[in-house]
Short mmCIF file of C-alpha atoms and ligand atoms in Angstrom, two decimals:
data_model
loop_
_atom_site.label_atom_id
_atom_site.label_comp_id
_atom_site.label_asym_id
_atom_site.label_seq_id
_atom_site.Cartn_x
_atom_site.Cartn_y
_atom_site.Cartn_z
CA MET A 43 -0.13 -0.34 0.41
CA THR A 44 1.22 3.83 -0.80
CA ALA A 45 1.11 6.35 2.03
CA PRO A 46 -2.58 6.89 3.79
CA THR A 47 -4.58 9.45 2.22
CA ALA A 48 -7.49 9.16 3.87
CA GLU A 49 -8.46 11.89 6.42
CA ILE A 50 -8.59 10.95 10.06
CA LEU A 51 -11.42 11.99 11.42
CA SER A 52 -12.37 12.32 15.23
CA PRO A 53 -16.59 11.19 16.70
CA ASP A 54 -17.30 14.68 17.25
CA SER A 55 -19.52 17.18 15.87
CA THR A 56 -17.46 18.49 13.15
CA GLY A 57 -15.62 15.17 12.97
CA LEU A 58 -19.25 13.97 11.54
CA ALA A 59 -20.33 16.50 10.01
CA ARG A 60 -16.91 16.32 7.63
CA ALA A 61 -17.31 12.34 7.13
CA ALA A 62 -21.77 12.97 6.53
CA ALA A 63 -20.45 15.00 3.93
CA LEU A 64 -17.39 13.41 2.26
CA LEU A 65 -20.77 9.86 2.21
CA ALA A 66 -23.27 12.42 0.65
CA GLU A 67 -20.97 13.46 -2.25
CA GLY A 68 -20.02 10.07 -3.07
CA GLY A 69 -16.95 9.58 -0.72
CA LEU A 70 -16.14 6.30 1.58
CA VAL A 71 -16.25 6.36 4.65
CA ALA A 72 -14.74 4.28 7.42
CA PHE A 73 -17.22 4.48 10.08
CA PRO A 74 -16.94 2.31 13.75
CA THR A 75 -19.85 0.71 15.26
CA GLU A 76 -20.21 -2.20 17.66
CA THR A 77 -19.90 -5.32 15.78
CA VAL A 78 -16.34 -4.05 13.33
CA TYR A 79 -15.44 -0.50 11.62
CA GLY A 80 -17.70 -0.63 8.13
CA LEU A 81 -16.83 0.97 5.17
CA GLY A 82 -19.71 3.09 4.16
CA ALA A 83 -21.25 4.54 0.99
CA ASP A 84 -24.75 6.32 0.19
CA ALA A 85 -26.50 3.37 -0.68
CA ARG A 86 -28.40 4.64 -3.65
CA ASN A 87 -25.64 6.27 -5.19
CA GLY A 88 -24.29 2.82 -7.38
CA THR A 89 -21.56 4.52 -8.32
CA ALA A 90 -19.99 5.40 -4.65
CA VAL A 91 -21.56 1.39 -3.67
CA ALA A 92 -19.20 0.64 -6.85
CA GLY A 93 -16.36 2.03 -4.64
CA ILE A 94 -16.54 -0.35 -1.62
CA TYR A 95 -15.88 -3.16 -3.76
CA GLU A 96 -13.31 -1.44 -5.74
CA ALA A 97 -11.73 -0.85 -2.49
CA LYS A 98 -11.63 -3.60 -0.57
CA GLY A 99 -10.93 -6.34 -3.95
CA ARG A 100 -13.55 -7.71 -3.54
CA PRO A 101 -14.20 -10.67 -6.49
CA SER A 102 -17.25 -11.07 -6.57
CA PHE A 103 -20.96 -8.87 -5.64
CA ASN A 104 -22.12 -10.21 -2.20
CA PRO A 105 -25.12 -8.19 -0.87
CA LEU A 106 -24.88 -5.78 1.34
CA ILE A 107 -25.59 -4.91 4.61
CA VAL A 108 -27.81 -0.65 4.65
CA HIS A 109 -27.49 1.00 8.54
CA VAL A 110 -29.81 3.38 9.19
CA ALA A 111 -30.22 5.56 12.16
CA ASP A 112 -33.73 4.17 13.44
CA VAL A 113 -36.93 1.96 12.78
CA GLU A 114 -39.02 5.15 10.82
CA ALA A 115 -35.63 4.71 8.44
CA ALA A 116 -36.09 0.74 8.30
CA ARG A 117 -39.66 1.04 6.57
CA ARG A 118 -38.78 3.73 4.14
CA TYR A 119 -36.66 0.81 2.47
CA VAL A 120 -38.34 -2.09 3.48
CA GLU A 121 -41.87 -3.96 3.83
CA TRP A 122 -42.15 -4.59 7.42
CA SER A 123 -43.74 -6.68 9.54
CA ASP A 124 -45.60 -7.29 12.83
CA LEU A 125 -42.25 -9.80 12.91
CA ALA A 126 -39.61 -7.30 12.26
CA ASP A 127 -41.52 -4.75 14.41
CA ARG A 128 -41.46 -7.37 17.57
CA LEU A 129 -37.30 -8.05 17.18
CA ALA A 130 -36.21 -4.81 16.43
CA GLY A 131 -38.66 -3.92 19.36
CA ALA A 132 -36.17 -6.25 21.16
CA PHE A 133 -32.95 -6.10 19.66
CA TRP A 134 -32.44 -2.62 18.55
CA PRO A 135 -30.15 -0.77 18.20
CA GLY A 136 -27.67 -3.58 17.92
CA PRO A 137 -26.04 -6.19 16.29
CA LEU A 138 -28.32 -8.03 15.17
CA THR A 139 -29.39 -7.44 10.70
CA LEU A 140 -33.01 -7.95 9.49
CA VAL A 141 -33.58 -9.47 5.68
CA LEU A 142 -36.65 -8.17 4.08
CA PRO A 143 -38.28 -8.28 0.79
CA LEU A 144 -37.55 -4.35 -0.63
CA ARG A 145 -40.31 -1.27 -0.41
CA GLU A 146 -41.38 -0.36 -3.45
CA GLY A 147 -39.84 3.19 -4.64
CA HIS A 148 -36.74 2.43 -1.77
CA GLY A 149 -34.28 4.22 -4.24
CA ILE A 150 -31.62 1.50 -3.13
CA SER A 151 -28.95 0.84 -5.41
CA PRO A 152 -29.18 -2.58 -6.71
CA LEU A 153 -25.94 -3.45 -6.54
CA VAL A 154 -26.37 -3.28 -2.91
CA THR A 155 -28.80 -5.92 -3.17
CA ALA A 156 -26.89 -7.41 -5.75
CA GLY A 157 -29.96 -7.71 -8.12
CA LEU A 158 -32.49 -9.73 -4.75
CA ASP A 159 -35.69 -8.14 -3.88
CA THR A 160 -34.95 -7.97 -0.39
CA LEU A 161 -32.63 -6.19 2.17
CA ALA A 162 -30.26 -6.70 5.00
CA VAL A 163 -31.22 -3.82 7.38
CA ARG A 164 -29.53 -3.01 10.21
CA VAL A 165 -30.17 0.02 13.35
CA PRO A 166 -26.08 -0.11 14.86
CA GLU A 167 -25.23 0.09 18.89
CA HIS A 168 -22.48 2.74 18.49
CA PRO A 169 -23.49 6.16 19.65
CA THR A 170 -20.77 7.26 16.90
CA ALA A 171 -22.22 5.19 13.76
CA HIS A 172 -26.01 6.38 15.15
CA ALA A 173 -24.67 10.00 15.39
CA LEU A 174 -23.13 9.51 11.49
CA LEU A 175 -26.36 7.68 10.26
CA ALA A 176 -28.68 11.22 11.68
CA ALA A 177 -25.85 13.61 10.45
CA PHE A 178 -26.17 11.90 7.12
CA GLY A 179 -29.29 10.76 7.22
CA GLY A 180 -30.18 8.23 4.74
CA PRO A 181 -29.01 4.28 3.47
CA VAL A 182 -25.70 3.68 4.15
CA ALA A 183 -24.10 0.47 3.02
CA ALA A 184 -21.15 -1.10 4.50
CA PRO A 185 -19.89 -4.17 4.72
CA SER A 186 -16.49 -4.23 6.79
CA ALA A 187 -13.29 -2.54 6.26
CA ASN A 188 -10.95 -4.96 5.82
CA PRO A 189 -9.20 -5.77 1.90
CA SER A 190 -11.20 -9.15 0.84
CA GLY A 191 -10.03 -11.54 2.31
CA ARG A 192 -8.32 -10.26 4.74
CA ILE A 193 -9.45 -9.82 9.03
CA SER A 194 -12.31 -7.80 10.07
CA SER A 195 -11.13 -3.93 11.22
CA THR A 196 -11.93 -3.77 14.76
CA THR A 197 -9.78 -0.17 15.18
CA ALA A 198 -9.56 3.11 12.88
CA GLY A 199 -5.09 1.70 12.25
CA HIS A 200 -6.85 -1.81 11.24
CA VAL A 201 -8.66 0.32 8.44
CA LEU A 202 -5.98 2.79 8.02
CA ALA A 203 -3.02 0.00 7.09
CA GLY A 204 -5.80 -2.05 4.89
CA LEU A 205 -7.58 1.06 3.14
CA GLY A 206 -6.13 3.83 3.72
CA ASP A 207 -5.29 4.83 0.15
CA ARG A 208 -8.69 3.75 -1.03
CA ILE A 209 -11.40 6.04 0.93
CA ALA A 210 -12.16 9.39 1.67
CA ALA A 211 -11.94 8.88 5.41
CA VAL A 212 -12.14 7.09 9.00
CA VAL A 213 -13.90 8.33 12.11
CA ASP A 214 -11.29 7.46 14.82
CA ASP A 215 -13.54 5.93 18.26
CA GLY A 216 -11.37 3.17 19.65
CA PRO A 217 -11.56 -0.48 19.21
CA THR A 218 -15.30 -1.95 18.47
CA PRO A 219 -16.59 -4.03 21.62
CA VAL A 220 -18.40 -6.48 20.34
CA GLY A 221 -15.72 -7.58 17.42
CA VAL A 222 -17.28 -10.10 15.28
CA GLU A 223 -20.36 -9.02 12.84
CA SER A 224 -24.06 -8.43 13.33
CA THR A 225 -26.50 -11.61 13.23
CA ILE A 226 -28.04 -12.11 10.05
CA LEU A 227 -32.01 -13.48 10.21
CA GLY A 228 -34.14 -14.05 6.82
CA LEU A 229 -37.92 -13.19 7.89
CA ALA A 230 -39.00 -14.30 4.88
CA PRO A 231 -41.42 -15.90 6.00
CA VAL A 232 -39.90 -17.83 9.00
CA PRO A 233 -36.66 -16.18 11.15
CA THR A 234 -34.12 -18.42 10.19
CA LEU A 235 -30.47 -17.62 11.20
CA LEU A 236 -28.47 -16.89 7.81
CA ARG A 237 -24.88 -15.95 10.07
CA PRO A 238 -24.16 -16.50 13.34
CA GLY A 239 -22.83 -13.28 15.02
CA GLY A 240 -23.10 -9.86 17.88
CA LEU A 241 -26.36 -11.26 19.16
CA PRO A 242 -26.50 -14.58 20.04
CA ALA A 243 -29.26 -17.01 18.55
CA GLU A 244 -30.47 -17.91 21.69
CA ALA A 245 -31.12 -14.77 22.96
CA ILE A 246 -33.39 -14.29 19.52
CA GLU A 247 -35.45 -17.69 20.44
CA ALA A 248 -35.80 -17.14 23.84
CA MET A 249 -37.24 -13.78 22.86
CA LEU A 250 -39.28 -14.66 19.91
CA GLY A 251 -40.16 -18.16 22.14
CA GLU A 252 -39.64 -20.80 19.21
CA PRO A 253 -36.40 -22.15 17.55
CA LEU A 254 -34.84 -20.97 14.08
CA GLN A 255 -34.52 -22.03 11.51
CA GLY A 256 -31.28 -22.89 10.12
CA LEU A 257 -29.91 -23.62 13.18
CA THR A 258 -28.54 -27.51 13.75
CA GLU A 259 -26.60 -28.45 16.75
CA GLY A 260 -23.19 -27.50 15.29
CA GLY A 261 -24.71 -24.09 13.85
CA PRO A 262 -26.16 -22.99 11.25
CA LEU A 263 -27.03 -25.00 8.01
CA THR A 264 -25.38 -23.62 5.76
CA ALA A 265 -22.34 -21.42 5.97
CA PRO A 266 -22.54 -17.70 5.68
CA GLY A 267 -23.75 -16.50 2.85
CA GLN A 268 -24.01 -19.40 1.19
CA MET A 269 -27.61 -19.04 1.84
CA THR A 270 -28.14 -15.88 -0.07
CA SER A 271 -29.61 -16.92 -3.94
CA HIS A 272 -27.92 -14.50 -6.33
CA TYR A 273 -29.95 -13.09 -8.75
CA ALA A 274 -30.14 -14.90 -12.20
CA PRO A 275 -32.30 -13.26 -15.23
CA ALA A 276 -34.51 -15.75 -16.72
CA ALA A 277 -33.21 -15.13 -20.66
CA GLN A 278 -30.68 -16.87 -21.72
CA VAL A 279 -26.85 -15.24 -21.72
CA ARG A 280 -23.79 -14.95 -23.32
CA LEU A 281 -20.53 -13.79 -23.01
CA ASN A 282 -17.54 -11.60 -24.33
CA ALA A 283 -19.87 -11.50 -27.63
CA GLU A 284 -17.91 -9.18 -30.53
CA ALA A 285 -21.50 -8.53 -31.61
CA PRO A 286 -25.23 -9.72 -31.56
CA ASN A 287 -26.29 -12.03 -33.04
CA GLU A 288 -30.03 -12.16 -34.92
CA GLY A 289 -32.54 -11.99 -32.41
CA GLU A 290 -30.26 -11.84 -29.37
CA LEU A 291 -30.45 -8.28 -27.01
CA TYR A 292 -26.57 -6.46 -26.80
CA LEU A 293 -25.74 -4.79 -23.51
CA GLY A 294 -22.82 -3.34 -24.43
CA PHE A 295 -19.39 -2.55 -22.33
CA GLY A 296 -17.56 1.03 -24.02
CA PRO A 297 -17.90 2.64 -27.47
CA MET A 298 -19.96 0.30 -29.15
CA LYS A 299 -23.72 0.28 -30.98
CA ALA A 300 -26.32 -1.80 -27.75
CA ASP A 301 -29.34 -1.51 -26.50
CA LEU A 302 -28.31 -1.09 -22.81
CA ASN A 303 -24.94 -0.10 -22.17
CA LEU A 304 -22.41 -1.13 -18.82
CA SER A 305 -20.53 2.25 -19.62
CA GLU A 306 -19.65 4.08 -22.74
CA SER A 307 -16.92 5.37 -21.64
CA GLY A 308 -15.31 1.96 -20.32
CA ASP A 309 -15.08 3.41 -17.27
CA LEU A 310 -15.38 -0.54 -14.98
CA ARG A 311 -16.76 2.05 -11.68
CA GLU A 312 -20.32 2.88 -14.11
CA ALA A 313 -20.38 -0.29 -15.42
CA ALA A 314 -20.59 -2.18 -12.20
CA ALA A 315 -23.03 0.64 -10.68
CA ASN A 316 -25.41 -0.39 -13.66
CA LEU A 317 -24.90 -3.80 -14.08
CA PHE A 318 -27.62 -5.41 -11.82
CA GLY A 319 -30.57 -2.59 -13.03
CA HIS A 320 -29.21 -2.98 -16.83
CA LEU A 321 -29.80 -7.29 -16.53
CA HIS A 322 -33.43 -7.04 -15.37
CA ALA A 323 -34.06 -4.33 -17.89
CA LEU A 324 -32.49 -7.07 -20.85
CA ASP A 325 -34.78 -9.96 -18.86
CA ALA A 326 -37.69 -8.11 -19.04
CA ARG A 327 -37.71 -8.18 -22.39
CA ALA A 328 -37.74 -11.77 -22.71
CA LEU A 329 -35.31 -11.92 -25.00
CA PRO A 330 -31.47 -14.13 -25.01
CA ILE A 331 -28.92 -11.44 -24.10
CA ALA A 332 -25.17 -11.29 -25.29
CA VAL A 333 -22.55 -9.01 -23.69
CA ALA A 334 -19.60 -6.75 -24.93
CA PRO A 335 -16.39 -8.25 -23.58
CA VAL A 336 -15.57 -6.27 -19.96
CA PRO A 337 -11.87 -6.27 -18.84
CA ASN A 338 -10.62 -8.29 -15.99
CA ARG A 339 -9.30 -6.38 -13.99
CA GLY A 340 -9.94 -4.53 -10.92
CA LEU A 341 -13.71 -3.80 -11.03
CA GLY A 342 -13.73 -5.94 -13.96
CA VAL A 343 -13.06 -9.66 -12.23
CA ALA A 344 -16.20 -9.30 -9.70
CA ILE A 345 -18.84 -8.50 -13.05
CA ASN A 346 -17.44 -11.26 -15.23
CA ASP A 347 -17.95 -13.22 -11.72
CA ARG A 348 -21.58 -12.03 -11.85
CA LEU A 349 -22.15 -12.30 -15.99
CA ARG A 350 -20.27 -16.17 -15.83
CA ARG A 351 -22.57 -17.00 -13.15
CA ALA A 352 -26.26 -15.36 -15.17
CA ALA A 353 -24.53 -17.55 -18.05
CA ALA A 354 -24.22 -20.63 -16.25
CA PRO A 355 -26.68 -22.99 -17.47
CA ARG A 356 -29.08 -23.86 -14.27
CA ASP A 357 -32.17 -26.36 -14.40
O1 TXA B 1221 -21.72 -5.99 11.99
C1 TXA B 1221 -21.96 -6.44 10.71
O2 TXA B 1221 -22.57 -6.92 10.15
C2 TXA B 1221 -20.95 -5.75 9.79
C3 TXA B 1221 -20.70 -3.99 10.28
C4 TXA B 1221 -19.58 -2.77 9.41
O3 TXA B 1221 -21.79 -3.76 9.79
N1 TXA B 1221 -20.97 -5.66 8.20
C5 TXA B 1221 -20.99 -6.81 7.28
O4 TXA B 1221 -21.10 -7.12 6.17
O5 TXA B 1221 -20.30 -8.19 8.46
P1 TXA B 1221 -20.76 -7.49 4.96
O6 TXA B 1221 -21.12 -7.21 4.11
O7 TXA B 1221 -19.37 -8.27 5.60
O8 TXA B 1221 -22.03 -8.86 5.64
C6 TXA B 1221 -22.99 -9.29 4.19
C7 TXA B 1221 -23.96 -9.81 4.21
C8 TXA B 1221 -23.39 -10.82 3.07
O9 TXA B 1221 -22.13 -11.41 2.66
C9 TXA B 1221 -24.70 -12.27 3.15
O10 TXA B 1221 -24.61 -13.14 3.75
C10 TXA B 1221 -25.33 -10.98 3.67
O11 TXA B 1221 -24.55 -10.08 4.68
N2 TXA B 1221 -26.62 -10.45 3.40
C11 TXA B 1221 -26.92 -9.20 2.58
N3 TXA B 1221 -27.85 -8.77 2.05
C12 TXA B 1221 -28.63 -10.18 1.95
C13 TXA B 1221 -29.75 -10.18 1.09
N4 TXA B 1221 -30.48 -9.72 1.09
N5 TXA B 1221 -30.34 -11.89 1.23
C14 TXA B 1221 -29.63 -12.78 2.39
N6 TXA B 1221 -28.00 -11.98 2.89
C15 TXA B 1221 -28.04 -10.88 2.91
MG1 MG B 1222 -17.09 -8.75 5.92
#
């Protein structure tokens, strides 16, 4: 890594105002939550969210958790339910993430949900995270603030060591108290443990008065992430197509004639931001889709990973 260029901000009103301003202009800001430091971006800004993947060097797009200040804010983005209300009443703010159906008009970038129609949302308990979310006033997508494949950051020093030359700022408020990621609970429709984490599953079961799905004696049924069903278009997808065949829709990249273009200027961040929205839009036309070659470097690696999954044969 080259020398850190990230601003180091204090968790006071001046520092948080600066952090909120950077988020509003599409910057990446790392901030403490009670679990681990998160690498935040405005969840409505696809290019900013693409920047998260670029900074982390993630070779694939996994759906991200959206952080909000309170239940009222969460309800703007997801279909709320009585069950969600009971869980939030008992455990928010805190290390519990709820996966709920996206609400119409949600405005969240499809890159956040990796094209799924559900959203993972949580209200962190850390006072600095809360103050930042309140100051920003919008939804913040944030995975753990570490380079892909490395351990999560529990101090600002970890964040700077791993990402200091790739992000706008870090809000330094010392070590995070919990140290492991939030527990993720799916609610579609029965409560299902998707990832064990900072809130013990037993505490959730005790509150609900019923066992959680996804728990076996050895732990959750599947490894974290594996239960996430990935969005795949219904249409046939053909990759590395220099031109469309008769009867195919063409998803372009770079200056070319196409039905939709990931990025006419060949910008990989713009392409990542457009990826899921364009696939959905072309898929709705119920014709096979040919995709122009996308260079396999930087964010192109994750773009190609997702395109290969979209093109893989399925039942
Ligand atoms: O404690 C935490 O949760 C930290 C702090 C920063 O809040 N964040 C975090 O985010 O751990 P991340 O990106 O490392 O974990 C997100 C995980 C994904 O790997 C995926 O398994 C799950 O959340 N997830 C997100 N959206 C989902 C969805 N719509 N359906 C199912 N799982 C989802
Ligand atoms: Mg992580």
